[in-house]
PDB file of N, CA and C in Angstrom:
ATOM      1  N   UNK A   1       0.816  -1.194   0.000  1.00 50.00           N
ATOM      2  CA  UNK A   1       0.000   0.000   0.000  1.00 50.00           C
ATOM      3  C   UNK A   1       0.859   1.257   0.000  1.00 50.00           C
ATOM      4  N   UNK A   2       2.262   1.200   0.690  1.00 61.00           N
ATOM      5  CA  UNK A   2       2.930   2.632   0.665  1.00 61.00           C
ATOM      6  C   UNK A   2       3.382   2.822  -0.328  1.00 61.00           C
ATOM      7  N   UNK A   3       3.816   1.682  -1.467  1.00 63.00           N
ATOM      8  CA  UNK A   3       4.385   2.139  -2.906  1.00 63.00           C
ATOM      9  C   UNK A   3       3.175   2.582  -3.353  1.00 63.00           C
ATOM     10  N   UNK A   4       2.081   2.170  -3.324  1.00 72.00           N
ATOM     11  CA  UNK A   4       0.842   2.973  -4.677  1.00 72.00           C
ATOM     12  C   UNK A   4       0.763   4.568  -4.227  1.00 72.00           C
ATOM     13  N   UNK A   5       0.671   5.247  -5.722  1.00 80.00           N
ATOM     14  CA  UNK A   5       0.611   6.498  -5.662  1.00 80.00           C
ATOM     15  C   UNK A   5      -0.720   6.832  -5.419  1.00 80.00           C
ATOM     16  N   UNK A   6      -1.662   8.200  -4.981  1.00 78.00           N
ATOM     17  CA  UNK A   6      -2.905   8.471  -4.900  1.00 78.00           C
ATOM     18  C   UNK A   6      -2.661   9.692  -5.786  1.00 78.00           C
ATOM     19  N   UNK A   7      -3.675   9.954  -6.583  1.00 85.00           N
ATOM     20  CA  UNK A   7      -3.659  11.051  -7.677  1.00 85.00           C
ATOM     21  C   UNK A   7      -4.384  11.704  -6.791  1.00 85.00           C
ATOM     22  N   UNK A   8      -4.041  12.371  -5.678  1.00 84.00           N
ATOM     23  CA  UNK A   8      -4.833  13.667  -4.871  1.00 84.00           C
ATOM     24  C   UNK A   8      -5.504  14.537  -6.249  1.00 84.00           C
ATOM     25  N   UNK A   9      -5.007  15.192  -6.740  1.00 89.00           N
ATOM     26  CA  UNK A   9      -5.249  15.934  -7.748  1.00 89.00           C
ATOM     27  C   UNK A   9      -6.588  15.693  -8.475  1.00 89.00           C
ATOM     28  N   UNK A  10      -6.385  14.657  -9.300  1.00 93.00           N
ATOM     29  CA  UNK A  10      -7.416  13.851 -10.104  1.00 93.00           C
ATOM     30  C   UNK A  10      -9.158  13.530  -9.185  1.00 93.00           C
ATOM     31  N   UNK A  11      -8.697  13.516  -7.922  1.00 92.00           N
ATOM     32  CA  UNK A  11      -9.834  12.759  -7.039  1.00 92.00           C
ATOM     33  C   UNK A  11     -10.391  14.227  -6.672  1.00 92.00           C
ATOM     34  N   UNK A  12      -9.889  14.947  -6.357  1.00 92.00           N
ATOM     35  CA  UNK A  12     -10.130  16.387  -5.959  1.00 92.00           C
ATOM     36  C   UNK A  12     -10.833  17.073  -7.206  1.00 92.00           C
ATOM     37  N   UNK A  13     -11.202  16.986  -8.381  1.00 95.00           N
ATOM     38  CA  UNK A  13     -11.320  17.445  -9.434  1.00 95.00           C
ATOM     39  C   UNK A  13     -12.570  16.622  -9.786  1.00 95.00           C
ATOM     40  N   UNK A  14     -12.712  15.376  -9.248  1.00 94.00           N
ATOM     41  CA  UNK A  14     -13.816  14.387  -9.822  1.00 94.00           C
ATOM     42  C   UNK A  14     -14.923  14.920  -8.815  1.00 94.00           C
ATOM     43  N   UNK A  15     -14.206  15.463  -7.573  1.00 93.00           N
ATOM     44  CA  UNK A  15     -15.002  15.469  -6.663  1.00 93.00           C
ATOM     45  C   UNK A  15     -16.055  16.812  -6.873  1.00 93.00           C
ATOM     46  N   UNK A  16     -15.306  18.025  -7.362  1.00 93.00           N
ATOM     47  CA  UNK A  16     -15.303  19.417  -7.340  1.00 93.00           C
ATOM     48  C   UNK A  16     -16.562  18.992  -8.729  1.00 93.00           C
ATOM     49  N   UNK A  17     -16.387  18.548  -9.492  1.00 94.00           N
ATOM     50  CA  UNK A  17     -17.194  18.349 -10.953  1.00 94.00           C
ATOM     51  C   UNK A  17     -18.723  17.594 -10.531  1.00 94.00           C
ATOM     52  N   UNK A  18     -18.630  16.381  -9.956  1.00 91.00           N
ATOM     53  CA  UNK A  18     -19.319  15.764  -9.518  1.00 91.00           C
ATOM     54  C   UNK A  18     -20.412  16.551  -8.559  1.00 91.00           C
ATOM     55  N   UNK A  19     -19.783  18.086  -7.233  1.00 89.00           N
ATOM     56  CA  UNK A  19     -20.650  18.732  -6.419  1.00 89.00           C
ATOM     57  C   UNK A  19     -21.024  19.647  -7.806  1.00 89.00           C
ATOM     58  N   UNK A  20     -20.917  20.494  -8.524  1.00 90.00           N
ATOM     59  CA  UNK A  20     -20.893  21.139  -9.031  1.00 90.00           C
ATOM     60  C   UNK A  20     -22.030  20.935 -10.453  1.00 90.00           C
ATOM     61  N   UNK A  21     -22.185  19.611 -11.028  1.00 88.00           N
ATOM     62  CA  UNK A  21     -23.348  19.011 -11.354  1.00 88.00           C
ATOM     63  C   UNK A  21     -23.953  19.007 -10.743  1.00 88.00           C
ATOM     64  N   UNK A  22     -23.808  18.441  -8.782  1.00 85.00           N
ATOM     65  CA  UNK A  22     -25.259  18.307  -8.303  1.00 85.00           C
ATOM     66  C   UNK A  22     -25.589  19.705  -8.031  1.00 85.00           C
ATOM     67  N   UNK A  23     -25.119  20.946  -8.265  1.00 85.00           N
ATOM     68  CA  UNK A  23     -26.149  21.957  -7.541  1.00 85.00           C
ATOM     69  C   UNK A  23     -26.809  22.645  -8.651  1.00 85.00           C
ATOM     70  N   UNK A  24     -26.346  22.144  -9.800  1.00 87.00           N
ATOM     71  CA  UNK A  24     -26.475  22.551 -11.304  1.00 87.00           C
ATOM     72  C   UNK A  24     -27.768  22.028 -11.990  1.00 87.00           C
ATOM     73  N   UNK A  25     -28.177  20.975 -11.224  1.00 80.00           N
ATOM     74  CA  UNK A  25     -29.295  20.184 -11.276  1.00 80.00           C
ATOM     75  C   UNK A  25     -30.781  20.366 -11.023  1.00 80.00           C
ATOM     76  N   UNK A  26     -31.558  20.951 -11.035  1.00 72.00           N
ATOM     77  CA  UNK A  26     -32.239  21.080 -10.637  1.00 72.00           C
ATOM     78  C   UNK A  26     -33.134  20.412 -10.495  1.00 72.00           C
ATOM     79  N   UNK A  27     -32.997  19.125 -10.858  1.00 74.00           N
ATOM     80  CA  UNK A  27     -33.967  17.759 -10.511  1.00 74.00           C
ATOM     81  C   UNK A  27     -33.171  17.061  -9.712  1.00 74.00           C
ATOM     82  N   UNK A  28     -32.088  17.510  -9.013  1.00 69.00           N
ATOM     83  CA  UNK A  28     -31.830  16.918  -7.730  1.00 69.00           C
ATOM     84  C   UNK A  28     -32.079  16.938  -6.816  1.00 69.00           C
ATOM     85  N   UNK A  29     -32.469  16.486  -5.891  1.00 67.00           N
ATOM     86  CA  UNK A  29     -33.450  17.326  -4.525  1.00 67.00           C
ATOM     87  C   UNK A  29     -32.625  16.240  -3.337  1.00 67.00           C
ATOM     88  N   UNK A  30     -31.479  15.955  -3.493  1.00 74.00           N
ATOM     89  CA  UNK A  30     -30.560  15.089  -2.331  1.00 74.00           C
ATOM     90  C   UNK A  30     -29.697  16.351  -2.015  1.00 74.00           C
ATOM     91  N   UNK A  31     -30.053  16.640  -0.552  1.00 81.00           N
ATOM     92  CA  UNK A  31     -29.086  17.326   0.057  1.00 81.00           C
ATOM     93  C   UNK A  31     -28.548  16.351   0.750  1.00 81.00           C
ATOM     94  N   UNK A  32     -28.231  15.355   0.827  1.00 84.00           N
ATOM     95  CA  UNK A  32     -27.904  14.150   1.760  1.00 84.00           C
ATOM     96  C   UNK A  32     -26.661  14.131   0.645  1.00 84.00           C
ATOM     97  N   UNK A  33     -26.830  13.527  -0.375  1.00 85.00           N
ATOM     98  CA  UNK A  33     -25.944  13.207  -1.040  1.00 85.00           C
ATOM     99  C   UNK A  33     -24.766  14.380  -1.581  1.00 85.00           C
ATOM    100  N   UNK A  34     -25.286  16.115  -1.307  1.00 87.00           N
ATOM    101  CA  UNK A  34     -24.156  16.921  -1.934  1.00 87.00           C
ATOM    102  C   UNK A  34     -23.283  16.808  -0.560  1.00 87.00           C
ATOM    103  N   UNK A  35     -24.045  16.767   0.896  1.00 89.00           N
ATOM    104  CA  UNK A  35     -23.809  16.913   2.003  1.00 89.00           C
ATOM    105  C   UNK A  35     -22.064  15.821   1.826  1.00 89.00           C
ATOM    106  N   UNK A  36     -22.555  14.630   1.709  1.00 92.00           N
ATOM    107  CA  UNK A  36     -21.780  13.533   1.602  1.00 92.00           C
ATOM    108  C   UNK A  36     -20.494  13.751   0.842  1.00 92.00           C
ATOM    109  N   UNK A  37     -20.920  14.321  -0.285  1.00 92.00           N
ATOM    110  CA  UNK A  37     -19.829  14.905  -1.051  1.00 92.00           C
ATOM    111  C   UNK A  37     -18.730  15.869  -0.391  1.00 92.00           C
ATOM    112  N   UNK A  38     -19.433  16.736   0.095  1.00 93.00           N
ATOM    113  CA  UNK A  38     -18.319  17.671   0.346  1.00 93.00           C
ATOM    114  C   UNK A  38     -18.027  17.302   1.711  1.00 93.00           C
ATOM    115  N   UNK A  39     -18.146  16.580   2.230  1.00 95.00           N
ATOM    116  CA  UNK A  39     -17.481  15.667   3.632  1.00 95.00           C
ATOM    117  C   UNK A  39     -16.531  15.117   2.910  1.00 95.00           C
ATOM    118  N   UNK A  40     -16.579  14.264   2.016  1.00 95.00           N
ATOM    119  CA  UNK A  40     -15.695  13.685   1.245  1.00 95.00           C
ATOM    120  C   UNK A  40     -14.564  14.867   0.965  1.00 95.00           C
ATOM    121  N   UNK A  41     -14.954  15.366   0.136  1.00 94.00           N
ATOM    122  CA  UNK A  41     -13.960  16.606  -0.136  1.00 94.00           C
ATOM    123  C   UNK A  41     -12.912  17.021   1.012  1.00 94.00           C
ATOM    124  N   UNK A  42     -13.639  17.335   2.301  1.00 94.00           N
ATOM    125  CA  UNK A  42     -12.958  18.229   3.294  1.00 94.00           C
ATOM    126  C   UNK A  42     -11.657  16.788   3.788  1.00 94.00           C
ATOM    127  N   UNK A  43     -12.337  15.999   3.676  1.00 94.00           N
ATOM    128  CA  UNK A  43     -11.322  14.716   4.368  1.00 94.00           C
ATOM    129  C   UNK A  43     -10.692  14.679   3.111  1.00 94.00           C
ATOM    130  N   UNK A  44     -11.009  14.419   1.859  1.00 92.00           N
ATOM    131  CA  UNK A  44      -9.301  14.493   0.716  1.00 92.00           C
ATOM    132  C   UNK A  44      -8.681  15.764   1.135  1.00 92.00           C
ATOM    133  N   UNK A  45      -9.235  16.583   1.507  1.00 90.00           N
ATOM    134  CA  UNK A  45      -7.792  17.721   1.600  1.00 90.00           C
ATOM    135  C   UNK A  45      -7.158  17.736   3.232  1.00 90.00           C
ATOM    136  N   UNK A  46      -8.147  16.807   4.040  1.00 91.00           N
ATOM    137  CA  UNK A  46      -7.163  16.638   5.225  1.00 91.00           C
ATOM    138  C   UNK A  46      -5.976  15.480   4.996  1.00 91.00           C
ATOM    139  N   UNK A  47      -6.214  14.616   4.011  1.00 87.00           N
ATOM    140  CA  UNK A  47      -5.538  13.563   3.303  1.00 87.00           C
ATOM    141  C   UNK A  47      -4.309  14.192   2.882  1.00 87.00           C
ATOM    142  N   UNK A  48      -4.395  14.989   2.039  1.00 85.00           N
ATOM    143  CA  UNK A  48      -3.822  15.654   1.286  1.00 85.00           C
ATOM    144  C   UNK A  48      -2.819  16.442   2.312  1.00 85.00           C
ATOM    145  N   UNK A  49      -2.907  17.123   3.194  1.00 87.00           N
ATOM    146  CA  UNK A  49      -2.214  18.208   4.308  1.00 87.00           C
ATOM    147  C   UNK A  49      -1.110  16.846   4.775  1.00 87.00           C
ATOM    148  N   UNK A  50      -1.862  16.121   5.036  1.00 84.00           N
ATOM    149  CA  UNK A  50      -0.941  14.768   5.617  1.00 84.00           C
ATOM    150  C   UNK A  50      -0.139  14.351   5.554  1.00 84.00           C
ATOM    151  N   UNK A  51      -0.634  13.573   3.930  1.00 79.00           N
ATOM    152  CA  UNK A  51       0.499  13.241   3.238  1.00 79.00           C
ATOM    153  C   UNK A  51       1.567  14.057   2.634  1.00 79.00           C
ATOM    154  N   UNK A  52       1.278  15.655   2.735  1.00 76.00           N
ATOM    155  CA  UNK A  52       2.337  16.430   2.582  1.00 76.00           C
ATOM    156  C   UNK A  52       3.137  16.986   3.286  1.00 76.00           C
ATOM    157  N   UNK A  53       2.610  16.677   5.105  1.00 79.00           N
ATOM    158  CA  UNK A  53       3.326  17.103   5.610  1.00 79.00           C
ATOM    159  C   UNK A  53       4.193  15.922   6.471  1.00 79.00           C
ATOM    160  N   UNK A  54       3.782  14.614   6.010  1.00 69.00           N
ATOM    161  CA  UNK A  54       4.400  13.912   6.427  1.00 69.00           C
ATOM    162  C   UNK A  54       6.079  13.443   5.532  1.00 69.00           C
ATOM    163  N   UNK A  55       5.713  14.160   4.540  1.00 67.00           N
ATOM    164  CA  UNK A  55       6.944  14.225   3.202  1.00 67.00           C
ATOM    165  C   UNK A  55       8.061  15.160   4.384  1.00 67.00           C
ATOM    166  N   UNK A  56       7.861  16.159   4.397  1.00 63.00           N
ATOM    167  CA  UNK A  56       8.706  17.017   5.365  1.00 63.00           C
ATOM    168  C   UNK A  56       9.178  16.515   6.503  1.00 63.00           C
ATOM    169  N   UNK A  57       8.900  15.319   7.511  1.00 59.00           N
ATOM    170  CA  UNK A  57       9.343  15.193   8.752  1.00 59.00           C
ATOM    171  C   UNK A  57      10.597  14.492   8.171  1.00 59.00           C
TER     172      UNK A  57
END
């Protein structure tokens, strides 16, 4: 698992596209599911802080 790379980048971008359809939607009526999303989001960029600051120690 520590050799595989994670495309932070790529996942962050699927994610951003993916909220960004749902509010674009207007036959979406899941606030559960944008909710979910951007939980998701906030934890890839705590992911992200991590693994970058664990590069530095």
């Amino acid at each position: 698992m520590y050799d595989s790379k994670i495309d932070f980048n790529k996942i962050s971008q699927s994610l951003t596209d993916t909220i960004e359809a749902l509010k674009a939607d207007k036959n979406v009526l899941s606030s559960t599911a944008l909710e979910q999303l951007q939980h998701a989001q906030n934890e890839l960029h705590q992911a992200m802080s991590y693994s970058l600051s664990s590069l530095h120690k």
